């Protein structure tokens, strides 16, 4: 299993800067907002957490449909399904999700404090945004794995994957933004939405790979 | 160990491809599946591997014991694709499969030597020619042990010398008590292999 994780991280890092594409997209989304809404620092600070979260969410959807497609195209997926007796397919899916998260989504989390400065987010908000993204984005990948597995046989499945999983990631977005807002605006609490976010991640860490494994099992042709 | 299939019916997209295919294979024996294109050879192999559900009929592996509970667990599947990442080196690819598939057999260097690729283990898989890629995929059969080899056009892209080398590897595997099911158009150079000709008699695909 460790071998699978290392292989996927290596492929993700070496295969033409998949992480960089996401980071640049994230940067583009966040950088154009101040030009659009005008130089009102208070307004920017108020919508900043939401913009960071939406940007990170959209950026992490990029490339999600390739999660299983590359393995299917080169035949590795067949071998992983056949090895189901030795390594539970759901567990392989989980490991692939974690590797994808490490290679493509973790860089987004890493640049969040910098991009938060563009939005005039307070230091506490920067820390909160980074922390919520750190615990919330794995859930996006786990949900995305289901969409990617369903659309694995479709040559242009990218849009379909996004449409399929967007309704499911809305709760993650809501609680992520609520937690960040709680950290900067005084009456709102930080901890309860943060813990719910954590619970969502744990929940989808179980449901997502299981559902994706079933979808992969029956997608073979 | 005994691999048998009875009354298999294969379907592709709801259309039946073949009917009533059956075979029985003892340890140390090979089965060559031949027949014209589109007759369902690859479909048959994928059904045996458990990657496609059979529309009817059963595939069974008897005498596998606890180590090999079903056909999928006991089989290497060498399909039309090589299951290698183009961005990783040949050695890294094989080391991964050796780790992931378990039951390590030959070391990566030894397996590459068996297929004549020992000089290029450090090259990214993308740099290899078609025949070299196929040989690297064949080396995967050697790094981890499986009693059953399911081979789909294993020699496609191989030159005569490599094909002969691969025939020797298959011979050694059969001598060890392994089983081979190979779908092929080309003679594989296996002595006393049973032949299953698909698309004759009954209904054509």
mmCIF file of C-alpha atoms in Angstrom:
data_model
loop_
_atom_site.group_PDB
_atom_site.id
_atom_site.type_symbol
_atom_site.label_atom_id
_atom_site.label_comp_id
_atom_site.label_asym_id
_atom_site.label_seq_id
_atom_site.Cartn_x
_atom_site.Cartn_y
_atom_site.Cartn_z
ATOM 1 C CA UNK A 1 0.000 0.000 0.000
ATOM 2 C CA UNK A 2 2.872 2.331 0.804
ATOM 3 C CA UNK A 3 4.267 1.402 -2.601
ATOM 4 C CA UNK A 4 1.037 2.523 -4.262
ATOM 5 C CA UNK A 5 1.094 5.810 -2.358
ATOM 6 C CA UNK A 6 4.700 6.521 -3.291
ATOM 7 C CA UNK A 7 4.131 5.586 -6.905
ATOM 8 C CA UNK A 8 1.106 7.866 -7.265
ATOM 9 C CA UNK A 9 2.813 10.798 -5.556
ATOM 10 C CA UNK A 10 5.838 10.332 -7.805
ATOM 11 C CA UNK A 11 3.672 10.178 -10.916
ATOM 12 C CA UNK A 12 1.725 13.221 -9.745
ATOM 13 C CA UNK A 13 4.841 15.264 -9.096
ATOM 14 C CA UNK A 14 6.701 14.214 -12.222
ATOM 15 C CA UNK A 15 3.861 14.254 -14.712
ATOM 16 C CA UNK A 16 4.093 17.804 -15.907
ATOM 17 C CA UNK A 17 3.280 19.942 -12.902
ATOM 18 C CA UNK A 18 -0.290 18.930 -12.093
ATOM 19 C CA UNK A 19 0.130 20.728 -8.785
ATOM 20 C CA UNK A 20 1.264 23.923 -10.457
ATOM 21 C CA UNK A 21 -1.825 24.040 -12.691
ATOM 22 C CA UNK A 22 -4.050 23.938 -9.620
ATOM 23 C CA UNK A 23 -2.039 26.578 -7.789
ATOM 24 C CA UNK A 24 -2.068 28.928 -10.790
ATOM 25 C CA UNK A 25 -5.818 28.451 -11.192
ATOM 26 C CA UNK A 26 -6.328 29.147 -7.478
ATOM 27 C CA UNK A 27 -4.180 32.262 -7.822
ATOM 28 C CA UNK A 28 -6.170 33.405 -10.858
ATOM 29 C CA UNK A 29 -9.525 33.015 -9.091
ATOM 30 C CA UNK A 30 -8.389 34.862 -5.972
ATOM 31 C CA UNK A 31 -6.422 37.548 -7.815
ATOM 32 C CA UNK A 32 -9.284 38.707 -10.048
ATOM 33 C CA UNK A 33 -11.800 39.117 -7.190
ATOM 34 C CA UNK A 34 -10.360 42.448 -5.863
ATOM 35 C CA UNK A 35 -10.471 43.855 -9.395
ATOM 36 C CA UNK A 36 -14.071 42.795 -9.706
ATOM 37 C CA UNK A 37 -15.449 43.999 -6.379
ATOM 38 C CA UNK A 38 -13.320 47.121 -6.064
ATOM 39 C CA UNK A 39 -10.752 48.280 -3.503
ATOM 40 C CA UNK A 40 -13.038 48.177 -0.463
ATOM 41 C CA UNK A 41 -10.762 46.556 2.130
ATOM 42 C CA UNK A 42 -13.549 45.830 4.608
ATOM 43 C CA UNK A 43 -15.658 44.126 1.968
ATOM 44 C CA UNK A 44 -12.672 42.087 0.776
ATOM 45 C CA UNK A 45 -11.873 41.017 4.316
ATOM 46 C CA UNK A 46 -15.495 39.956 4.811
ATOM 47 C CA UNK A 47 -15.752 37.847 1.638
ATOM 48 C CA UNK A 48 -12.103 36.729 1.775
ATOM 49 C CA UNK A 49 -12.625 33.385 3.535
ATOM 50 C CA UNK A 50 -15.412 32.423 1.152
ATOM 51 C CA UNK A 51 -13.306 33.356 -1.883
ATOM 52 C CA UNK A 52 -10.367 31.323 -0.585
ATOM 53 C CA UNK A 53 -12.576 28.310 -0.033
ATOM 54 C CA UNK A 54 -14.355 28.573 -3.393
ATOM 55 C CA UNK A 55 -11.034 29.019 -5.166
ATOM 56 C CA UNK A 56 -9.489 26.022 -3.441
ATOM 57 C CA UNK A 57 -12.608 23.943 -4.091
ATOM 58 C CA UNK A 58 -12.627 24.697 -7.813
ATOM 59 C CA UNK A 59 -8.872 24.220 -8.096
ATOM 60 C CA UNK A 60 -9.051 20.838 -6.384
ATOM 61 C CA UNK A 61 -11.742 19.717 -8.843
ATOM 62 C CA UNK A 62 -9.189 20.176 -11.626
ATOM 63 C CA UNK A 63 -7.611 16.913 -12.585
ATOM 64 C CA UNK A 64 -9.866 14.885 -10.334
ATOM 65 C CA UNK A 65 -11.293 12.962 -13.285
ATOM 66 C CA UNK A 66 -7.780 11.701 -14.056
ATOM 67 C CA UNK A 67 -7.659 9.924 -10.698
ATOM 68 C CA UNK A 68 -8.499 6.534 -12.207
ATOM 69 C CA UNK A 69 -8.532 7.319 -15.904
ATOM 70 C CA UNK A 70 -4.759 7.133 -16.365
ATOM 71 C CA UNK A 71 -4.632 3.824 -14.526
ATOM 72 C CA UNK A 72 -7.431 2.526 -16.680
ATOM 73 C CA UNK A 73 -5.743 3.600 -19.887
ATOM 74 C CA UNK A 74 -2.442 1.912 -19.083
ATOM 75 C CA UNK A 75 -4.054 -1.228 -17.686
ATOM 76 C CA UNK A 76 -2.976 -0.785 -14.052
ATOM 77 C CA UNK A 77 -6.577 -0.511 -12.915
ATOM 78 C CA UNK A 78 -7.327 -4.079 -14.076
ATOM 79 C CA UNK A 79 -4.470 -5.375 -11.971
ATOM 80 C CA UNK A 80 -5.596 -3.390 -8.929
ATOM 81 C CA UNK A 81 -9.119 -4.766 -9.222
ATOM 82 C CA UNK A 82 -7.736 -8.288 -9.684
ATOM 83 C CA UNK A 83 -5.566 -7.859 -6.587
ATOM 84 C CA UNK A 84 -8.747 -7.186 -4.575
ATOM 85 C CA UNK A 85 -8.203 -10.393 -2.623
ATOM 86 C CA UNK A 86 -4.848 -9.150 -1.342
ATOM 87 C CA UNK A 87 -5.514 -5.424 -1.144
ATOM 88 C CA UNK A 88 -9.154 -4.472 -0.696
ATOM 89 C CA UNK A 89 -10.038 -2.319 -3.697
ATOM 90 C CA UNK A 90 -11.591 0.317 -1.424
ATOM 91 C CA UNK A 91 -8.304 0.551 0.437
ATOM 92 C CA UNK A 92 -6.379 1.002 -2.811
ATOM 93 C CA UNK A 93 -8.826 3.772 -3.731
ATOM 94 C CA UNK A 94 -8.279 5.431 -0.350
ATOM 95 C CA UNK A 95 -4.520 5.332 -0.827
ATOM 96 C CA UNK A 96 -4.831 6.734 -4.343
ATOM 97 C CA UNK A 97 -7.003 9.562 -2.971
ATOM 98 C CA UNK A 98 -4.426 10.382 -0.317
ATOM 99 C CA UNK A 99 -1.650 10.380 -2.901
ATOM 100 C CA UNK A 100 -3.668 12.647 -5.190
ATOM 101 C CA UNK A 101 -4.352 14.952 -2.267
ATOM 102 C CA UNK A 102 -0.663 15.093 -1.363
ATOM 103 C CA UNK A 103 0.486 15.808 -4.890
ATOM 104 C CA UNK A 104 -2.225 18.181 -6.124
ATOM 105 C CA UNK A 105 -4.251 19.606 -3.232
ATOM 106 C CA UNK A 106 -1.696 20.058 -0.467
ATOM 107 C CA UNK A 107 0.136 22.738 -2.522
ATOM 108 C CA UNK A 108 -3.157 24.679 -2.635
ATOM 109 C CA UNK A 109 -3.346 24.587 1.157
ATOM 110 C CA UNK A 110 0.261 25.722 1.324
ATOM 111 C CA UNK A 111 -0.319 28.872 -0.758
ATOM 112 C CA UNK A 112 -3.566 29.796 1.025
ATOM 113 C CA UNK A 113 -1.943 32.186 3.570
ATOM 114 C CA UNK A 114 -0.279 34.098 0.752
ATOM 115 C CA UNK A 115 -3.460 34.372 -1.309
ATOM 116 C CA UNK A 116 -5.368 35.367 1.841
ATOM 117 C CA UNK A 117 -3.193 38.489 2.035
ATOM 118 C CA UNK A 118 -4.580 39.534 -1.368
ATOM 119 C CA UNK A 119 -8.012 39.488 0.215
ATOM 120 C CA UNK A 120 -7.012 41.485 3.307
ATOM 121 C CA UNK A 121 -7.894 38.550 5.580
ATOM 122 C CA UNK A 122 -6.794 39.028 9.213
ATOM 123 C CA UNK A 123 -3.897 36.825 10.479
ATOM 124 C CA UNK A 124 -6.298 34.721 12.569
ATOM 125 C CA UNK A 125 -8.383 34.224 9.442
ATOM 126 C CA UNK A 126 -5.331 33.144 7.452
ATOM 127 C CA UNK A 127 -4.498 30.509 10.014
ATOM 128 C CA UNK A 128 -8.114 29.376 10.194
ATOM 129 C CA UNK A 129 -8.469 29.211 6.402
ATOM 130 C CA UNK A 130 -5.328 27.117 6.122
ATOM 131 C CA UNK A 131 -6.421 24.805 8.929
ATOM 132 C CA UNK A 132 -9.934 24.318 7.561
ATOM 133 C CA UNK A 133 -8.628 23.658 4.072
ATOM 134 C CA UNK A 134 -6.149 21.186 5.502
ATOM 135 C CA UNK A 135 -8.875 19.093 7.127
ATOM 136 C CA UNK A 136 -11.639 19.846 4.605
ATOM 137 C CA UNK A 137 -10.017 19.267 1.213
ATOM 138 C CA UNK A 138 -9.466 15.507 1.711
ATOM 139 C CA UNK A 139 -13.244 15.170 1.854
ATOM 140 C CA UNK A 140 -13.484 16.828 -1.577
ATOM 141 C CA UNK A 141 -11.065 14.269 -2.971
ATOM 142 C CA UNK A 142 -12.931 11.342 -1.354
ATOM 143 C CA UNK A 143 -16.240 12.530 -2.825
ATOM 144 C CA UNK A 144 -14.483 13.228 -6.105
ATOM 145 C CA UNK A 145 -13.206 9.657 -6.211
ATOM 146 C CA UNK A 146 -16.803 8.450 -6.524
ATOM 147 C CA UNK A 147 -17.426 10.774 -9.461
ATOM 148 C CA UNK A 148 -14.105 9.834 -11.041
ATOM 149 C CA UNK A 149 -14.881 6.129 -10.689
ATOM 150 C CA UNK A 150 -18.344 6.505 -12.213
ATOM 151 C CA UNK A 151 -16.986 8.522 -15.139
ATOM 152 C CA UNK A 152 -13.808 6.461 -15.573
ATOM 153 C CA UNK A 153 -14.883 5.024 -18.922
ATOM 154 C CA UNK A 154 -15.928 8.377 -20.382
ATOM 155 C CA UNK A 155 -13.289 10.114 -22.484
ATOM 156 C CA UNK A 156 -14.432 13.646 -21.539
ATOM 157 C CA UNK A 157 -15.641 12.999 -18.036
ATOM 158 C CA UNK A 158 -14.152 16.063 -16.366
ATOM 159 C CA UNK A 159 -17.237 18.240 -16.473
ATOM 160 C CA UNK A 160 -19.488 15.335 -15.557
ATOM 161 C CA UNK A 161 -17.369 14.565 -12.500
ATOM 162 C CA UNK A 162 -17.618 18.175 -11.327
ATOM 163 C CA UNK A 163 -21.378 18.282 -11.865
ATOM 164 C CA UNK A 164 -21.840 14.931 -10.121
ATOM 165 C CA UNK A 165 -19.913 15.814 -7.002
ATOM 166 C CA UNK A 166 -20.646 19.532 -6.576
ATOM 167 C CA UNK A 167 -23.908 18.977 -4.663
ATOM 168 C CA UNK A 168 -22.064 16.652 -2.297
ATOM 169 C CA UNK A 169 -19.226 19.068 -1.580
ATOM 170 C CA UNK A 170 -21.543 21.987 -0.757
ATOM 171 C CA UNK A 171 -21.744 20.978 2.943
ATOM 172 C CA UNK A 172 -17.955 20.898 3.105
ATOM 173 C CA UNK A 173 -17.826 24.412 1.681
ATOM 174 C CA UNK A 174 -20.501 25.700 4.062
ATOM 175 C CA UNK A 175 -18.833 24.417 7.209
ATOM 176 C CA UNK A 176 -15.352 25.338 6.014
ATOM 177 C CA UNK A 177 -16.328 28.964 5.406
ATOM 178 C CA UNK A 178 -18.378 29.059 8.613
ATOM 179 C CA UNK A 179 -15.356 27.969 10.648
ATOM 180 C CA UNK A 180 -13.084 30.601 9.097
ATOM 181 C CA UNK A 181 -15.695 33.295 9.657
ATOM 182 C CA UNK A 182 -15.962 32.112 13.244
ATOM 183 C CA UNK A 183 -12.260 32.735 13.708
ATOM 184 C CA UNK A 184 -12.438 36.371 12.544
ATOM 185 C CA UNK A 185 -15.968 37.598 13.416
ATOM 186 C CA UNK A 186 -16.431 37.544 17.133
ATOM 187 C CA UNK A 187 -19.887 36.180 17.972
ATOM 188 C CA UNK A 188 -19.582 33.196 15.656
ATOM 189 C CA UNK A 189 -17.871 30.118 17.096
ATOM 190 C CA UNK A 190 -14.911 28.467 15.354
ATOM 191 C CA UNK A 191 -14.762 25.035 16.918
ATOM 192 C CA UNK A 192 -18.233 23.540 16.198
ATOM 193 C CA UNK A 193 -18.161 24.038 12.405
ATOM 194 C CA UNK A 194 -14.512 22.970 12.366
ATOM 195 C CA UNK A 195 -15.341 19.720 14.124
ATOM 196 C CA UNK A 196 -18.276 19.093 11.787
ATOM 197 C CA UNK A 197 -15.858 19.628 8.880
ATOM 198 C CA UNK A 198 -13.530 17.065 10.407
ATOM 199 C CA UNK A 199 -16.452 14.666 10.821
ATOM 200 C CA UNK A 200 -17.424 15.156 7.169
ATOM 201 C CA UNK A 201 -13.891 14.273 6.104
ATOM 202 C CA UNK A 202 -13.882 11.110 8.215
ATOM 203 C CA UNK A 203 -17.343 10.178 6.973
ATOM 204 C CA UNK A 204 -16.425 10.578 3.312
ATOM 205 C CA UNK A 205 -13.099 8.816 3.890
ATOM 206 C CA UNK A 206 -15.162 5.672 4.486
ATOM 207 C CA UNK A 207 -18.121 6.148 2.133
ATOM 208 C CA UNK A 208 -16.181 7.596 -0.816
ATOM 209 C CA UNK A 209 -13.627 4.810 -1.361
ATOM 210 C CA UNK A 210 -16.241 2.098 -0.784
ATOM 211 C CA UNK A 211 -18.595 3.582 -3.359
ATOM 212 C CA UNK A 212 -15.748 4.253 -5.779
ATOM 213 C CA UNK A 213 -14.510 0.654 -5.457
ATOM 214 C CA UNK A 214 -17.972 -0.684 -6.302
ATOM 215 C CA UNK A 215 -18.191 1.648 -9.309
ATOM 216 C CA UNK A 216 -14.741 0.571 -10.526
ATOM 217 C CA UNK A 217 -15.574 -3.101 -10.067
ATOM 218 C CA UNK A 218 -18.502 -2.802 -12.482
ATOM 219 C CA UNK A 219 -16.960 -0.385 -14.910
ATOM 220 C CA UNK A 220 -14.681 -2.999 -16.458
ATOM 221 C CA UNK A 221 -15.235 -3.870 -20.092
ATOM 222 C CA UNK B 1 -4.177 -27.224 -9.427
ATOM 223 C CA UNK B 2 -6.889 -27.229 -12.041
ATOM 224 C CA UNK B 3 -8.473 -24.366 -13.927
ATOM 225 C CA UNK B 4 -11.774 -25.119 -15.580
ATOM 226 C CA UNK B 5 -14.524 -23.245 -17.332
ATOM 227 C CA UNK B 6 -17.935 -24.575 -18.242
ATOM 228 C CA UNK B 7 -20.565 -23.321 -20.657
ATOM 229 C CA UNK B 8 -19.231 -19.787 -20.632
ATOM 230 C CA UNK B 9 -21.288 -17.192 -22.459
ATOM 231 C CA UNK B 10 -19.587 -13.883 -23.083
ATOM 232 C CA UNK B 11 -21.363 -10.602 -23.674
ATOM 233 C CA UNK B 12 -20.103 -7.222 -24.796
ATOM 234 C CA UNK B 13 -22.535 -4.349 -24.393
ATOM 235 C CA UNK B 14 -25.497 -6.736 -24.179
ATOM 236 C CA UNK B 15 -24.551 -8.544 -27.421
ATOM 237 C CA UNK B 16 -23.510 -12.169 -27.007
ATOM 238 C CA UNK B 17 -19.995 -12.689 -28.345
ATOM 239 C CA UNK B 18 -19.587 -16.416 -27.820
ATOM 240 C CA UNK B 19 -21.582 -19.360 -26.480
ATOM 241 C CA UNK B 20 -20.767 -22.507 -24.580
ATOM 242 C CA UNK B 21 -17.030 -22.234 -24.286
ATOM 243 C CA UNK B 22 -15.467 -24.685 -21.896
ATOM 244 C CA UNK B 23 -12.021 -25.981 -21.068
ATOM 245 C CA UNK B 24 -10.157 -27.748 -18.312
ATOM 246 C CA UNK B 25 -6.488 -27.199 -17.658
ATOM 247 C CA UNK B 26 -4.221 -29.165 -15.341
ATOM 248 C CA UNK B 27 -1.082 -27.822 -13.693
ATOM 249 C CA UNK B 28 1.818 -27.641 -16.125
ATOM 250 C CA UNK B 29 -0.408 -27.282 -19.160
ATOM 251 C CA UNK B 30 -1.051 -24.404 -21.535
ATOM 252 C CA UNK B 31 -4.162 -23.473 -23.450
ATOM 253 C CA UNK B 32 -3.915 -21.485 -26.658
ATOM 254 C CA UNK B 33 -7.043 -19.590 -27.552
ATOM 255 C CA UNK B 34 -7.084 -18.898 -31.268
ATOM 256 C CA UNK B 35 -9.566 -17.658 -33.820
ATOM 257 C CA UNK B 36 -10.253 -14.660 -36.043
ATOM 258 C CA UNK B 37 -10.529 -11.091 -34.758
ATOM 259 C CA UNK B 38 -13.686 -10.191 -32.918
ATOM 260 C CA UNK B 39 -14.516 -13.735 -31.940
ATOM 261 C CA UNK B 40 -14.185 -12.970 -28.235
ATOM 262 C CA UNK B 41 -10.709 -14.154 -27.258
ATOM 263 C CA UNK B 42 -9.956 -11.105 -25.130
ATOM 264 C CA UNK B 43 -13.450 -11.165 -23.665
ATOM 265 C CA UNK B 44 -12.912 -14.798 -22.671
ATOM 266 C CA UNK B 45 -9.625 -13.930 -20.954
ATOM 267 C CA UNK B 46 -11.199 -11.010 -19.088
ATOM 268 C CA UNK B 47 -14.044 -13.240 -17.938
ATOM 269 C CA UNK B 48 -11.576 -15.857 -16.712
ATOM 270 C CA UNK B 49 -9.649 -13.111 -14.908
ATOM 271 C CA UNK B 50 -12.853 -11.983 -13.230
ATOM 272 C CA UNK B 51 -12.699 -8.530 -14.804
ATOM 273 C CA UNK B 52 -15.929 -9.081 -16.714
ATOM 274 C CA UNK B 53 -18.953 -10.942 -15.433
ATOM 275 C CA UNK B 54 -19.886 -14.011 -17.474
ATOM 276 C CA UNK B 55 -23.415 -13.929 -18.877
ATOM 277 C CA UNK B 56 -23.650 -17.624 -17.998
ATOM 278 C CA UNK B 57 -21.344 -20.442 -16.967
ATOM 279 C CA UNK B 58 -18.632 -20.707 -14.366
ATOM 280 C CA UNK B 59 -14.872 -20.432 -14.074
ATOM 281 C CA UNK B 60 -13.287 -22.425 -11.254
ATOM 282 C CA UNK B 61 -9.871 -22.900 -9.807
ATOM 283 C CA UNK B 62 -9.566 -26.131 -7.845
ATOM 284 C CA UNK B 63 -6.698 -27.099 -5.590
ATOM 285 C CA UNK B 64 -5.465 -23.568 -5.027
ATOM 286 C CA UNK B 65 -5.667 -23.928 -1.266
ATOM 287 C CA UNK B 66 -5.675 -20.895 0.975
ATOM 288 C CA UNK B 67 -2.961 -19.079 -0.932
ATOM 289 C CA UNK B 68 -4.947 -18.956 -4.166
ATOM 290 C CA UNK B 69 -8.644 -18.788 -3.278
ATOM 291 C CA UNK B 70 -9.913 -17.693 -6.688
ATOM 292 C CA UNK B 71 -8.765 -17.217 -10.244
ATOM 293 C CA UNK B 72 -8.245 -13.465 -9.956
ATOM 294 C CA UNK B 73 -5.991 -13.868 -6.931
ATOM 295 C CA UNK B 74 -4.007 -16.669 -8.552
ATOM 296 C CA UNK B 75 -3.494 -15.010 -11.913
ATOM 297 C CA UNK B 76 -1.186 -12.651 -13.682
ATOM 298 C CA UNK B 77 -3.068 -10.830 -16.403
ATOM 299 C CA UNK B 78 -1.005 -9.497 -19.274
ATOM 300 C CA UNK B 79 -3.556 -7.526 -21.226
ATOM 301 C CA UNK B 80 -3.298 -5.376 -24.315
ATOM 302 C CA UNK B 81 -1.848 -2.599 -22.128
ATOM 303 C CA UNK B 82 1.381 -2.888 -20.238
ATOM 304 C CA UNK B 83 0.258 -1.413 -16.880
ATOM 305 C CA UNK B 84 3.358 0.754 -16.561
ATOM 306 C CA UNK B 85 3.610 4.461 -15.793
ATOM 307 C CA UNK B 86 5.430 6.317 -18.550
ATOM 308 C CA UNK B 87 6.898 8.899 -16.157
ATOM 309 C CA UNK B 88 8.541 6.313 -13.878
ATOM 310 C CA UNK B 89 11.618 4.338 -14.779
ATOM 311 C CA UNK B 90 11.391 0.689 -15.760
ATOM 312 C CA UNK B 91 12.952 -0.320 -12.450
ATOM 313 C CA UNK B 92 10.563 1.813 -10.396
ATOM 314 C CA UNK B 93 7.567 0.394 -12.256
ATOM 315 C CA UNK B 94 8.632 -3.181 -11.639
ATOM 316 C CA UNK B 95 9.588 -2.513 -8.019
ATOM 317 C CA UNK B 96 6.105 -1.105 -7.461
ATOM 318 C CA UNK B 97 4.338 -4.134 -8.943
ATOM 319 C CA UNK B 98 6.618 -6.464 -7.012
ATOM 320 C CA UNK B 99 5.607 -4.723 -3.797
ATOM 321 C CA UNK B 100 1.939 -4.295 -4.629
ATOM 322 C CA UNK B 101 1.220 -7.730 -6.060
ATOM 323 C CA UNK B 102 2.995 -9.540 -3.236
ATOM 324 C CA UNK B 103 4.464 -13.055 -3.404
ATOM 325 C CA UNK B 104 7.840 -11.666 -4.542
ATOM 326 C CA UNK B 105 9.590 -14.053 -6.888
ATOM 327 C CA UNK B 106 12.580 -12.749 -8.824
ATOM 328 C CA UNK B 107 14.357 -9.514 -7.935
ATOM 329 C CA UNK B 108 13.779 -6.646 -10.360
ATOM 330 C CA UNK B 109 17.309 -6.871 -11.802
ATOM 331 C CA UNK B 110 17.020 -10.604 -12.342
ATOM 332 C CA UNK B 111 13.648 -10.297 -14.039
ATOM 333 C CA UNK B 112 14.970 -7.564 -16.331
ATOM 334 C CA UNK B 113 17.936 -9.753 -17.169
ATOM 335 C CA UNK B 114 15.575 -12.581 -18.110
ATOM 336 C CA UNK B 115 13.920 -10.360 -20.714
ATOM 337 C CA UNK B 116 17.170 -8.714 -21.810
ATOM 338 C CA UNK B 117 16.465 -5.225 -20.468
ATOM 339 C CA UNK B 118 19.033 -5.067 -17.663
ATOM 340 C CA UNK B 119 20.813 -2.115 -19.283
ATOM 341 C CA UNK B 120 17.801 0.215 -19.326
ATOM 342 C CA UNK B 121 16.258 -0.167 -15.871
ATOM 343 C CA UNK B 122 17.073 3.482 -15.161
ATOM 344 C CA UNK B 123 15.245 4.869 -18.228
ATOM 345 C CA UNK B 124 11.726 6.284 -17.992
ATOM 346 C CA UNK B 125 9.226 3.826 -19.418
ATOM 347 C CA UNK B 126 8.190 6.441 -22.007
ATOM 348 C CA UNK B 127 11.610 6.174 -23.726
ATOM 349 C CA UNK B 128 11.186 2.490 -24.529
ATOM 350 C CA UNK B 129 10.198 1.068 -27.910
ATOM 351 C CA UNK B 130 7.014 -0.982 -28.300
ATOM 352 C CA UNK B 131 8.869 -4.275 -28.069
ATOM 353 C CA UNK B 132 10.893 -3.172 -25.056
ATOM 354 C CA UNK B 133 7.697 -2.054 -23.311
ATOM 355 C CA UNK B 134 6.181 -5.468 -23.910
ATOM 356 C CA UNK B 135 9.294 -7.119 -22.516
ATOM 357 C CA UNK B 136 9.143 -4.929 -19.413
ATOM 358 C CA UNK B 137 5.516 -5.994 -18.994
ATOM 359 C CA UNK B 138 6.618 -9.613 -19.311
ATOM 360 C CA UNK B 139 9.184 -8.982 -16.589
ATOM 361 C CA UNK B 140 6.225 -8.105 -14.345
ATOM 362 C CA UNK B 141 5.101 -11.746 -14.614
ATOM 363 C CA UNK B 142 8.432 -12.734 -13.114
ATOM 364 C CA UNK B 143 8.863 -10.293 -10.213
ATOM 365 C CA UNK B 144 5.839 -11.632 -8.381
ATOM 366 C CA UNK B 145 4.668 -15.235 -8.413
ATOM 367 C CA UNK B 146 1.278 -16.335 -9.703
ATOM 368 C CA UNK B 147 0.511 -19.928 -10.763
ATOM 369 C CA UNK B 148 -1.830 -18.870 -13.586
ATOM 370 C CA UNK B 149 -0.743 -16.610 -16.426
ATOM 371 C CA UNK B 150 -3.529 -15.107 -18.524
ATOM 372 C CA UNK B 151 -1.886 -13.671 -21.622
ATOM 373 C CA UNK B 152 -3.639 -11.571 -24.236
ATOM 374 C CA UNK B 153 -1.520 -11.377 -27.402
ATOM 375 C CA UNK B 154 1.643 -11.592 -25.286
ATOM 376 C CA UNK B 155 4.057 -11.448 -28.213
ATOM 377 C CA UNK B 156 2.564 -8.455 -30.021
ATOM 378 C CA UNK B 157 5.424 -6.121 -30.864
ATOM 379 C CA UNK B 158 8.160 -8.620 -29.990
ATOM 380 C CA UNK B 159 10.867 -9.570 -32.479
ATOM 381 C CA UNK B 160 11.658 -13.219 -33.193
ATOM 382 C CA UNK B 161 14.491 -13.426 -30.660
ATOM 383 C CA UNK B 162 12.408 -11.914 -27.840
ATOM 384 C CA UNK B 163 9.486 -14.158 -28.733
ATOM 385 C CA UNK B 164 11.749 -17.190 -28.454
ATOM 386 C CA UNK B 165 13.062 -15.894 -25.128
ATOM 387 C CA UNK B 166 9.478 -15.494 -23.917
ATOM 388 C CA UNK B 167 8.639 -19.022 -25.090
ATOM 389 C CA UNK B 168 11.474 -20.289 -22.899
ATOM 390 C CA UNK B 169 10.111 -18.324 -19.924
ATOM 391 C CA UNK B 170 6.663 -19.804 -20.479
ATOM 392 C CA UNK B 171 8.187 -23.263 -20.754
ATOM 393 C CA UNK B 172 9.944 -22.786 -17.420
ATOM 394 C CA UNK B 173 6.720 -21.578 -15.825
ATOM 395 C CA UNK B 174 4.862 -24.678 -17.065
ATOM 396 C CA UNK B 175 7.630 -26.943 -15.808
ATOM 397 C CA UNK B 176 7.194 -25.362 -12.377
ATOM 398 C CA UNK B 177 3.601 -26.524 -12.429
ATOM 399 C CA UNK B 178 2.123 -23.256 -13.632
ATOM 400 C CA UNK B 179 -0.815 -22.816 -15.972
ATOM 401 C CA UNK B 180 -1.020 -20.591 -19.032
ATOM 402 C CA UNK B 181 -4.025 -19.399 -20.971
ATOM 403 C CA UNK B 182 -2.942 -17.364 -23.968
ATOM 404 C CA UNK B 183 -5.011 -15.704 -26.657
ATOM 405 C CA UNK B 184 -2.885 -15.347 -29.742
ATOM 406 C CA UNK B 185 -2.637 -15.177 -33.511
ATOM 407 C CA UNK B 186 1.004 -16.128 -33.632
ATOM 408 C CA UNK B 187 2.515 -19.480 -32.768
ATOM 409 C CA UNK B 188 3.969 -19.057 -29.271
ATOM 410 C CA UNK B 189 6.440 -21.897 -29.521
ATOM 411 C CA UNK B 190 4.867 -23.978 -26.775
ATOM 412 C CA UNK B 191 5.034 -27.734 -27.181
ATOM 413 C CA UNK B 192 2.010 -29.856 -26.408
ATOM 414 C CA UNK B 193 -0.301 -26.944 -25.674
ATOM 415 C CA UNK B 194 -4.014 -27.570 -25.989
ATOM 416 C CA UNK B 195 -5.685 -25.401 -28.581
ATOM 417 C CA UNK B 196 -9.121 -23.881 -28.222
ATOM 418 C CA UNK B 197 -10.318 -22.598 -31.568
ATOM 419 C CA UNK B 198 -13.076 -20.079 -31.144
ATOM 420 C CA UNK B 199 -15.590 -19.116 -33.800
ATOM 421 C CA UNK B 200 -15.851 -22.580 -35.374
ATOM 422 C CA UNK B 201 -19.039 -24.551 -35.258
ATOM 423 C CA UNK B 202 -21.861 -23.250 -33.123
ATOM 424 C CA UNK B 203 -22.496 -19.601 -33.580
ATOM 425 C CA UNK B 204 -19.858 -17.295 -34.903
ATOM 426 C CA UNK B 205 -19.195 -14.082 -33.001
#
